[in-house]
Amino acid sequence: MDYYGWIVFVHAITAPAFVMTMIIMQLVVSNIMKRIPDSPGKKDGTNFIQKRWHPVVDTIIIVLGLSAIGIALLNFDMIISSSTFLIKVIIGTIALGAAYSNHFYFRYAKRKLARSGKNPERLKKMGKITPVFDKVALIGGAVTALIGWYINHV
């Protein structure tokens, strides 16, 4: 069985899904949520995002990371021999690292700090750094996808 072909297929599906979820969440949903005044409707929207949408995004991020690792392991010689591939891997690693940090550490650390009411300074610092990681994931993911498109089509 050709595992490499399936890994590339999964990667080709999850990479654009990752970029699109970053674009939708950061450029559309977050801006809309900022403009909605506190209300039961806003609370329902927030609950939907946290309970329904975040698990989908988390799954995409995990599967994308696993497929990237699979491709890197099975194609290591080709990646090392091409500067374009190396740049793609470096930018992609930074983008995924930012996404993993936000989705699997900062999100839960911020919730825990907010619930506890302790250390508001740390919560404020986290609130300032998470948008930076969001932008790194957004821009890095889009650049990585474009480099992948360039490698395969030009």
Short mmCIF file of N, CA and C in Angstrom, two decimals:
data_model
loop_
_atom_site.label_atom_id
_atom_site.label_comp_id
_atom_site.label_asym_id
_atom_site.label_seq_id
_atom_site.Cartn_x
_atom_site.Cartn_y
_atom_site.Cartn_z
N MET A 1 0.84 -1.18 0.00
CA MET A 1 0.00 0.00 0.00
C MET A 1 0.88 1.25 0.00
N ASP A 2 0.47 2.27 -0.73
CA ASP A 2 1.24 3.50 -0.87
C ASP A 2 0.84 4.49 0.23
N TYR A 3 1.51 4.37 1.38
CA TYR A 3 1.19 5.26 2.49
C TYR A 3 1.55 6.70 2.18
N TYR A 4 2.64 6.91 1.48
CA TYR A 4 3.09 8.26 1.18
C TYR A 4 2.02 9.02 0.39
N GLY A 5 1.43 8.38 -0.59
CA GLY A 5 0.38 9.01 -1.38
C GLY A 5 -0.81 9.43 -0.53
N TRP A 6 -1.21 8.57 0.42
CA TRP A 6 -2.31 8.91 1.30
C TRP A 6 -1.94 10.04 2.25
N ILE A 7 -0.71 10.02 2.73
CA ILE A 7 -0.27 11.09 3.63
C ILE A 7 -0.28 12.43 2.89
N VAL A 8 0.21 12.44 1.65
CA VAL A 8 0.19 13.67 0.85
C VAL A 8 -1.25 14.11 0.59
N PHE A 9 -2.13 13.16 0.32
CA PHE A 9 -3.55 13.48 0.10
C PHE A 9 -4.15 14.15 1.34
N VAL A 10 -3.92 13.56 2.49
CA VAL A 10 -4.44 14.13 3.74
C VAL A 10 -3.84 15.52 3.97
N HIS A 11 -2.56 15.66 3.69
CA HIS A 11 -1.90 16.95 3.86
C HIS A 11 -2.49 17.99 2.89
N ALA A 12 -2.76 17.57 1.67
CA ALA A 12 -3.32 18.48 0.67
C ALA A 12 -4.74 18.91 1.02
N ILE A 13 -5.44 18.13 1.81
CA ILE A 13 -6.78 18.50 2.26
C ILE A 13 -6.72 19.37 3.52
N THR A 14 -5.89 18.97 4.47
CA THR A 14 -5.86 19.68 5.75
C THR A 14 -5.13 21.03 5.68
N ALA A 15 -4.16 21.16 4.79
CA ALA A 15 -3.43 22.44 4.70
C ALA A 15 -4.34 23.59 4.28
N PRO A 16 -5.11 23.45 3.20
CA PRO A 16 -6.02 24.55 2.88
C PRO A 16 -7.13 24.72 3.93
N ALA A 17 -7.56 23.62 4.55
CA ALA A 17 -8.56 23.72 5.61
C ALA A 17 -8.01 24.53 6.78
N PHE A 18 -6.74 24.31 7.10
CA PHE A 18 -6.07 25.06 8.17
C PHE A 18 -6.04 26.55 7.83
N VAL A 19 -5.61 26.87 6.62
CA VAL A 19 -5.52 28.27 6.21
C VAL A 19 -6.91 28.91 6.21
N MET A 20 -7.90 28.22 5.69
CA MET A 20 -9.24 28.79 5.65
C MET A 20 -9.82 28.99 7.05
N THR A 21 -9.59 28.05 7.96
CA THR A 21 -10.11 28.24 9.31
C THR A 21 -9.41 29.40 10.00
N MET A 22 -8.12 29.57 9.75
CA MET A 22 -7.41 30.73 10.31
C MET A 22 -7.99 32.03 9.77
N ILE A 23 -8.23 32.08 8.46
CA ILE A 23 -8.79 33.29 7.84
C ILE A 23 -10.18 33.57 8.39
N ILE A 24 -11.02 32.54 8.41
CA ILE A 24 -12.40 32.72 8.86
C ILE A 24 -12.44 33.17 10.32
N MET A 25 -11.69 32.49 11.17
CA MET A 25 -11.74 32.80 12.60
C MET A 25 -11.14 34.17 12.91
N GLN A 26 -10.01 34.50 12.30
CA GLN A 26 -9.32 35.74 12.67
C GLN A 26 -9.85 36.97 11.96
N LEU A 27 -10.16 36.83 10.70
CA LEU A 27 -10.56 38.01 9.94
C LEU A 27 -12.07 38.23 9.91
N VAL A 28 -12.85 37.19 10.18
CA VAL A 28 -14.30 37.34 10.11
C VAL A 28 -14.92 37.20 11.50
N VAL A 29 -14.84 36.00 12.07
CA VAL A 29 -15.56 35.72 13.31
C VAL A 29 -15.11 36.60 14.46
N SER A 30 -13.80 36.73 14.66
CA SER A 30 -13.34 37.52 15.81
C SER A 30 -13.74 38.98 15.67
N ASN A 31 -13.70 39.53 14.45
CA ASN A 31 -14.14 40.92 14.26
C ASN A 31 -15.63 41.09 14.49
N ILE A 32 -16.41 40.13 14.07
CA ILE A 32 -17.86 40.20 14.30
C ILE A 32 -18.16 40.09 15.80
N MET A 33 -17.50 39.17 16.48
CA MET A 33 -17.76 38.97 17.91
C MET A 33 -17.38 40.20 18.73
N LYS A 34 -16.36 40.95 18.29
CA LYS A 34 -15.98 42.17 19.00
C LYS A 34 -17.06 43.23 18.89
N ARG A 35 -17.80 43.24 17.80
CA ARG A 35 -18.79 44.27 17.54
C ARG A 35 -20.17 43.95 18.13
N ILE A 36 -20.39 42.72 18.52
CA ILE A 36 -21.68 42.34 19.10
C ILE A 36 -21.67 42.70 20.59
N PRO A 37 -22.65 43.47 21.03
CA PRO A 37 -22.69 43.81 22.47
C PRO A 37 -23.02 42.56 23.30
N ASP A 38 -22.64 42.61 24.57
CA ASP A 38 -22.94 41.48 25.45
C ASP A 38 -24.43 41.22 25.46
N SER A 39 -24.78 39.98 25.18
CA SER A 39 -26.19 39.58 25.12
C SER A 39 -26.25 38.06 25.15
N PRO A 40 -27.45 37.51 25.33
CA PRO A 40 -27.58 36.05 25.27
C PRO A 40 -27.16 35.48 23.91
N GLY A 41 -27.43 36.24 22.84
CA GLY A 41 -27.03 35.79 21.50
C GLY A 41 -25.52 35.69 21.36
N LYS A 42 -24.82 36.66 21.93
CA LYS A 42 -23.35 36.62 21.87
C LYS A 42 -22.83 35.44 22.68
N LYS A 43 -23.46 35.20 23.82
CA LYS A 43 -23.05 34.06 24.65
C LYS A 43 -23.29 32.74 23.91
N ASP A 44 -24.41 32.63 23.21
CA ASP A 44 -24.70 31.44 22.41
C ASP A 44 -23.67 31.26 21.30
N GLY A 45 -23.31 32.37 20.65
CA GLY A 45 -22.29 32.32 19.60
C GLY A 45 -20.95 31.87 20.14
N THR A 46 -20.58 32.40 21.29
CA THR A 46 -19.31 32.02 21.92
C THR A 46 -19.33 30.54 22.30
N ASN A 47 -20.44 30.08 22.85
CA ASN A 47 -20.55 28.66 23.21
C ASN A 47 -20.46 27.77 21.98
N PHE A 48 -21.09 28.18 20.87
CA PHE A 48 -21.01 27.40 19.64
C PHE A 48 -19.56 27.31 19.16
N ILE A 49 -18.88 28.44 19.16
CA ILE A 49 -17.48 28.44 18.71
C ILE A 49 -16.64 27.54 19.60
N GLN A 50 -16.80 27.64 20.90
CA GLN A 50 -15.96 26.86 21.81
C GLN A 50 -16.31 25.38 21.81
N LYS A 51 -17.57 25.05 21.70
CA LYS A 51 -17.97 23.64 21.82
C LYS A 51 -18.04 22.91 20.48
N ARG A 52 -18.34 23.62 19.41
CA ARG A 52 -18.52 22.97 18.11
C ARG A 52 -17.40 23.25 17.13
N TRP A 53 -16.95 24.50 17.08
CA TRP A 53 -15.98 24.88 16.05
C TRP A 53 -14.55 24.58 16.47
N HIS A 54 -14.18 24.89 17.71
CA HIS A 54 -12.81 24.65 18.15
C HIS A 54 -12.39 23.18 18.03
N PRO A 55 -13.24 22.20 18.34
CA PRO A 55 -12.82 20.81 18.13
C PRO A 55 -12.52 20.48 16.67
N VAL A 56 -13.27 21.09 15.75
CA VAL A 56 -13.00 20.87 14.32
C VAL A 56 -11.63 21.46 13.96
N VAL A 57 -11.38 22.69 14.40
CA VAL A 57 -10.10 23.34 14.11
C VAL A 57 -8.96 22.57 14.77
N ASP A 58 -9.16 22.13 16.00
CA ASP A 58 -8.13 21.35 16.69
C ASP A 58 -7.80 20.07 15.93
N THR A 59 -8.83 19.40 15.42
CA THR A 59 -8.62 18.17 14.64
C THR A 59 -7.82 18.47 13.37
N ILE A 60 -8.16 19.55 12.70
CA ILE A 60 -7.43 19.94 11.48
C ILE A 60 -5.97 20.19 11.81
N ILE A 61 -5.71 20.90 12.89
CA ILE A 61 -4.33 21.23 13.27
C ILE A 61 -3.55 19.96 13.59
N ILE A 62 -4.16 19.04 14.33
CA ILE A 62 -3.48 17.79 14.70
C ILE A 62 -3.18 16.95 13.46
N VAL A 63 -4.18 16.77 12.60
CA VAL A 63 -3.99 15.94 11.41
C VAL A 63 -2.97 16.59 10.46
N LEU A 64 -3.02 17.90 10.32
CA LEU A 64 -2.04 18.60 9.49
C LEU A 64 -0.63 18.39 10.03
N GLY A 65 -0.45 18.52 11.33
CA GLY A 65 0.86 18.30 11.93
C GLY A 65 1.37 16.88 11.73
N LEU A 66 0.48 15.91 11.92
CA LEU A 66 0.87 14.51 11.73
C LEU A 66 1.23 14.22 10.28
N SER A 67 0.45 14.76 9.35
CA SER A 67 0.76 14.53 7.93
C SER A 67 2.06 15.22 7.54
N ALA A 68 2.31 16.39 8.10
CA ALA A 68 3.57 17.09 7.82
C ALA A 68 4.77 16.29 8.34
N ILE A 69 4.63 15.72 9.53
CA ILE A 69 5.69 14.87 10.07
C ILE A 69 5.91 13.65 9.19
N GLY A 70 4.81 13.03 8.74
CA GLY A 70 4.92 11.87 7.86
C GLY A 70 5.63 12.20 6.57
N ILE A 71 5.27 13.31 5.95
CA ILE A 71 5.93 13.72 4.71
C ILE A 71 7.40 14.01 4.96
N ALA A 72 7.70 14.70 6.06
CA ALA A 72 9.09 15.03 6.37
C ALA A 72 9.93 13.78 6.59
N LEU A 73 9.37 12.81 7.30
CA LEU A 73 10.12 11.58 7.56
C LEU A 73 10.33 10.75 6.30
N LEU A 74 9.31 10.69 5.45
CA LEU A 74 9.41 9.87 4.25
C LEU A 74 10.13 10.56 3.09
N ASN A 75 10.32 11.85 3.19
CA ASN A 75 10.95 12.62 2.12
C ASN A 75 12.12 13.46 2.60
N PHE A 76 12.76 13.03 3.65
CA PHE A 76 13.79 13.83 4.29
C PHE A 76 14.92 14.24 3.33
N ASP A 77 15.39 13.31 2.51
CA ASP A 77 16.49 13.63 1.58
C ASP A 77 16.09 14.71 0.58
N MET A 78 14.89 14.63 0.05
CA MET A 78 14.44 15.63 -0.91
C MET A 78 14.29 16.99 -0.24
N ILE A 79 13.78 17.01 0.99
CA ILE A 79 13.59 18.28 1.70
C ILE A 79 14.92 18.96 1.96
N ILE A 80 15.90 18.19 2.39
CA ILE A 80 17.22 18.76 2.69
C ILE A 80 17.91 19.26 1.42
N SER A 81 17.65 18.64 0.30
CA SER A 81 18.34 19.00 -0.94
C SER A 81 17.71 20.21 -1.65
N SER A 82 16.58 20.70 -1.20
CA SER A 82 15.90 21.81 -1.87
C SER A 82 15.69 22.97 -0.91
N SER A 83 16.20 24.14 -1.27
CA SER A 83 16.03 25.31 -0.41
C SER A 83 14.56 25.71 -0.32
N THR A 84 13.80 25.52 -1.39
CA THR A 84 12.38 25.86 -1.37
C THR A 84 11.64 24.98 -0.36
N PHE A 85 11.94 23.69 -0.38
CA PHE A 85 11.32 22.79 0.60
C PHE A 85 11.73 23.15 2.03
N LEU A 86 12.99 23.47 2.21
CA LEU A 86 13.46 23.85 3.55
C LEU A 86 12.72 25.09 4.06
N ILE A 87 12.57 26.07 3.20
CA ILE A 87 11.85 27.28 3.59
C ILE A 87 10.41 26.94 3.94
N LYS A 88 9.79 26.09 3.13
CA LYS A 88 8.41 25.67 3.40
C LYS A 88 8.31 24.97 4.75
N VAL A 89 9.24 24.07 5.02
CA VAL A 89 9.23 23.34 6.29
C VAL A 89 9.44 24.28 7.47
N ILE A 90 10.37 25.21 7.34
CA ILE A 90 10.64 26.14 8.45
C ILE A 90 9.44 27.04 8.72
N ILE A 91 8.88 27.64 7.67
CA ILE A 91 7.72 28.51 7.86
C ILE A 91 6.52 27.71 8.37
N GLY A 92 6.32 26.52 7.81
CA GLY A 92 5.22 25.67 8.26
C GLY A 92 5.36 25.24 9.71
N THR A 93 6.57 24.94 10.12
CA THR A 93 6.82 24.55 11.51
C THR A 93 6.52 25.72 12.45
N ILE A 94 6.93 26.91 12.07
CA ILE A 94 6.65 28.09 12.89
C ILE A 94 5.14 28.34 12.97
N ALA A 95 4.46 28.24 11.83
CA ALA A 95 3.01 28.46 11.81
C ALA A 95 2.27 27.43 12.66
N LEU A 96 2.63 26.16 12.47
CA LEU A 96 1.98 25.11 13.27
C LEU A 96 2.34 25.23 14.75
N GLY A 97 3.58 25.60 15.04
CA GLY A 97 3.98 25.80 16.44
C GLY A 97 3.14 26.88 17.10
N ALA A 98 2.89 27.97 16.37
CA ALA A 98 2.05 29.05 16.90
C ALA A 98 0.62 28.56 17.10
N ALA A 99 0.10 27.81 16.14
CA ALA A 99 -1.27 27.29 16.25
C ALA A 99 -1.38 26.30 17.41
N TYR A 100 -0.40 25.40 17.52
CA TYR A 100 -0.41 24.44 18.63
C TYR A 100 -0.34 25.17 19.97
N SER A 101 0.51 26.19 20.07
CA SER A 101 0.64 26.94 21.32
C SER A 101 -0.68 27.57 21.72
N ASN A 102 -1.33 28.23 20.76
CA ASN A 102 -2.60 28.88 21.06
C ASN A 102 -3.71 27.90 21.36
N HIS A 103 -3.83 26.87 20.54
CA HIS A 103 -4.97 25.97 20.67
C HIS A 103 -4.84 24.98 21.81
N PHE A 104 -3.62 24.60 22.14
CA PHE A 104 -3.46 23.53 23.13
C PHE A 104 -2.78 23.96 24.42
N TYR A 105 -2.33 25.22 24.49
CA TYR A 105 -1.78 25.70 25.76
C TYR A 105 -2.48 26.98 26.21
N PHE A 106 -2.31 28.05 25.42
CA PHE A 106 -2.79 29.36 25.86
C PHE A 106 -4.31 29.40 26.06
N ARG A 107 -5.06 28.73 25.20
CA ARG A 107 -6.52 28.74 25.35
C ARG A 107 -6.93 28.24 26.73
N TYR A 108 -6.36 27.11 27.14
CA TYR A 108 -6.73 26.52 28.42
C TYR A 108 -6.10 27.26 29.60
N ALA A 109 -4.89 27.76 29.42
CA ALA A 109 -4.25 28.52 30.49
C ALA A 109 -5.02 29.81 30.76
N LYS A 110 -5.47 30.48 29.69
CA LYS A 110 -6.24 31.70 29.88
C LYS A 110 -7.57 31.42 30.58
N ARG A 111 -8.25 30.36 30.18
CA ARG A 111 -9.51 30.00 30.84
C ARG A 111 -9.30 29.72 32.32
N LYS A 112 -8.24 28.97 32.61
CA LYS A 112 -7.96 28.61 34.01
C LYS A 112 -7.66 29.85 34.83
N LEU A 113 -6.83 30.75 34.29
CA LEU A 113 -6.51 31.99 35.00
C LEU A 113 -7.75 32.87 35.17
N ALA A 114 -8.57 32.95 34.16
CA ALA A 114 -9.77 33.79 34.24
C ALA A 114 -10.73 33.25 35.30
N ARG A 115 -10.89 31.93 35.36
CA ARG A 115 -11.77 31.32 36.35
C ARG A 115 -11.25 31.52 37.76
N SER A 116 -9.94 31.39 37.93
CA SER A 116 -9.37 31.48 39.26
C SER A 116 -9.32 32.92 39.77
N GLY A 117 -9.23 33.86 38.86
CA GLY A 117 -9.14 35.27 39.27
C GLY A 117 -7.76 35.64 39.79
N LYS A 118 -6.85 34.70 39.80
CA LYS A 118 -5.49 34.95 40.28
C LYS A 118 -4.63 35.47 39.13
N ASN A 119 -3.65 36.23 39.48
CA ASN A 119 -2.62 36.69 38.56
C ASN A 119 -3.19 37.37 37.30
N PRO A 120 -3.91 38.48 37.48
CA PRO A 120 -4.49 39.17 36.32
C PRO A 120 -3.43 39.72 35.36
N GLU A 121 -2.24 40.00 35.88
CA GLU A 121 -1.15 40.49 35.01
C GLU A 121 -0.74 39.42 34.00
N ARG A 122 -0.65 38.20 34.45
CA ARG A 122 -0.28 37.10 33.54
C ARG A 122 -1.38 36.88 32.50
N LEU A 123 -2.62 36.98 32.93
CA LEU A 123 -3.74 36.84 32.00
C LEU A 123 -3.69 37.95 30.95
N LYS A 124 -3.36 39.15 31.38
CA LYS A 124 -3.25 40.27 30.45
C LYS A 124 -2.12 40.06 29.45
N LYS A 125 -0.99 39.53 29.93
CA LYS A 125 0.14 39.24 29.03
C LYS A 125 -0.23 38.16 28.02
N MET A 126 -0.92 37.13 28.48
CA MET A 126 -1.37 36.08 27.57
C MET A 126 -2.34 36.64 26.54
N GLY A 127 -3.19 37.55 26.99
CA GLY A 127 -4.14 38.19 26.08
C GLY A 127 -3.46 39.01 25.00
N LYS A 128 -2.25 39.48 25.29
CA LYS A 128 -1.49 40.25 24.29
C LYS A 128 -0.69 39.36 23.36
N ILE A 129 -0.23 38.20 23.85
CA ILE A 129 0.61 37.35 23.01
C ILE A 129 -0.19 36.42 22.10
N THR A 130 -1.38 36.02 22.52
CA THR A 130 -2.15 35.10 21.68
C THR A 130 -2.53 35.69 20.32
N PRO A 131 -2.88 36.98 20.21
CA PRO A 131 -3.14 37.51 18.87
C PRO A 131 -1.89 37.50 17.97
N VAL A 132 -0.72 37.64 18.58
CA VAL A 132 0.52 37.57 17.80
C VAL A 132 0.68 36.16 17.24
N PHE A 133 0.47 35.15 18.08
CA PHE A 133 0.55 33.76 17.61
C PHE A 133 -0.52 33.48 16.55
N ASP A 134 -1.70 34.06 16.73
CA ASP A 134 -2.75 33.90 15.72
C ASP A 134 -2.30 34.42 14.37
N LYS A 135 -1.70 35.60 14.36
CA LYS A 135 -1.24 36.20 13.09
C LYS A 135 -0.08 35.41 12.50
N VAL A 136 0.81 34.90 13.34
CA VAL A 136 1.91 34.07 12.85
C VAL A 136 1.35 32.81 12.18
N ALA A 137 0.35 32.17 12.82
CA ALA A 137 -0.27 30.98 12.23
C ALA A 137 -0.99 31.32 10.93
N LEU A 138 -1.69 32.44 10.91
CA LEU A 138 -2.42 32.85 9.71
C LEU A 138 -1.48 33.14 8.55
N ILE A 139 -0.51 33.99 8.77
CA ILE A 139 0.40 34.39 7.69
C ILE A 139 1.33 33.23 7.31
N GLY A 140 1.89 32.55 8.32
CA GLY A 140 2.77 31.42 8.05
C GLY A 140 2.06 30.29 7.33
N GLY A 141 0.82 30.01 7.74
CA GLY A 141 0.04 28.96 7.07
C GLY A 141 -0.24 29.30 5.62
N ALA A 142 -0.62 30.55 5.38
CA ALA A 142 -0.91 30.96 4.00
C ALA A 142 0.35 30.92 3.14
N VAL A 143 1.46 31.42 3.67
CA VAL A 143 2.72 31.41 2.91
C VAL A 143 3.16 29.97 2.63
N THR A 144 3.04 29.11 3.63
CA THR A 144 3.42 27.70 3.45
C THR A 144 2.55 27.04 2.38
N ALA A 145 1.24 27.30 2.41
CA ALA A 145 0.35 26.73 1.40
C ALA A 145 0.71 27.24 0.01
N LEU A 146 1.04 28.52 -0.09
CA LEU A 146 1.43 29.07 -1.40
C LEU A 146 2.74 28.48 -1.90
N ILE A 147 3.67 28.26 -0.99
CA ILE A 147 4.93 27.61 -1.39
C ILE A 147 4.65 26.19 -1.86
N GLY A 148 3.78 25.48 -1.15
CA GLY A 148 3.40 24.13 -1.57
C GLY A 148 2.76 24.13 -2.94
N TRP A 149 1.89 25.10 -3.18
CA TRP A 149 1.28 25.22 -4.51
C TRP A 149 2.36 25.50 -5.55
N TYR A 150 3.29 26.37 -5.25
CA TYR A 150 4.37 26.71 -6.17
C TYR A 150 5.21 25.47 -6.50
N ILE A 151 5.57 24.72 -5.48
CA ILE A 151 6.40 23.52 -5.67
C ILE A 151 5.70 22.52 -6.59
N ASN A 152 4.41 22.36 -6.43
CA ASN A 152 3.68 21.34 -7.20
C ASN A 152 3.19 21.79 -8.56
N HIS A 153 3.11 23.09 -8.77
CA HIS A 153 2.48 23.56 -10.01
C HIS A 153 3.37 24.45 -10.89
N VAL A 154 4.50 24.87 -10.40
CA VAL A 154 5.35 25.75 -11.22
C VAL A 154 6.63 25.03 -11.58
#
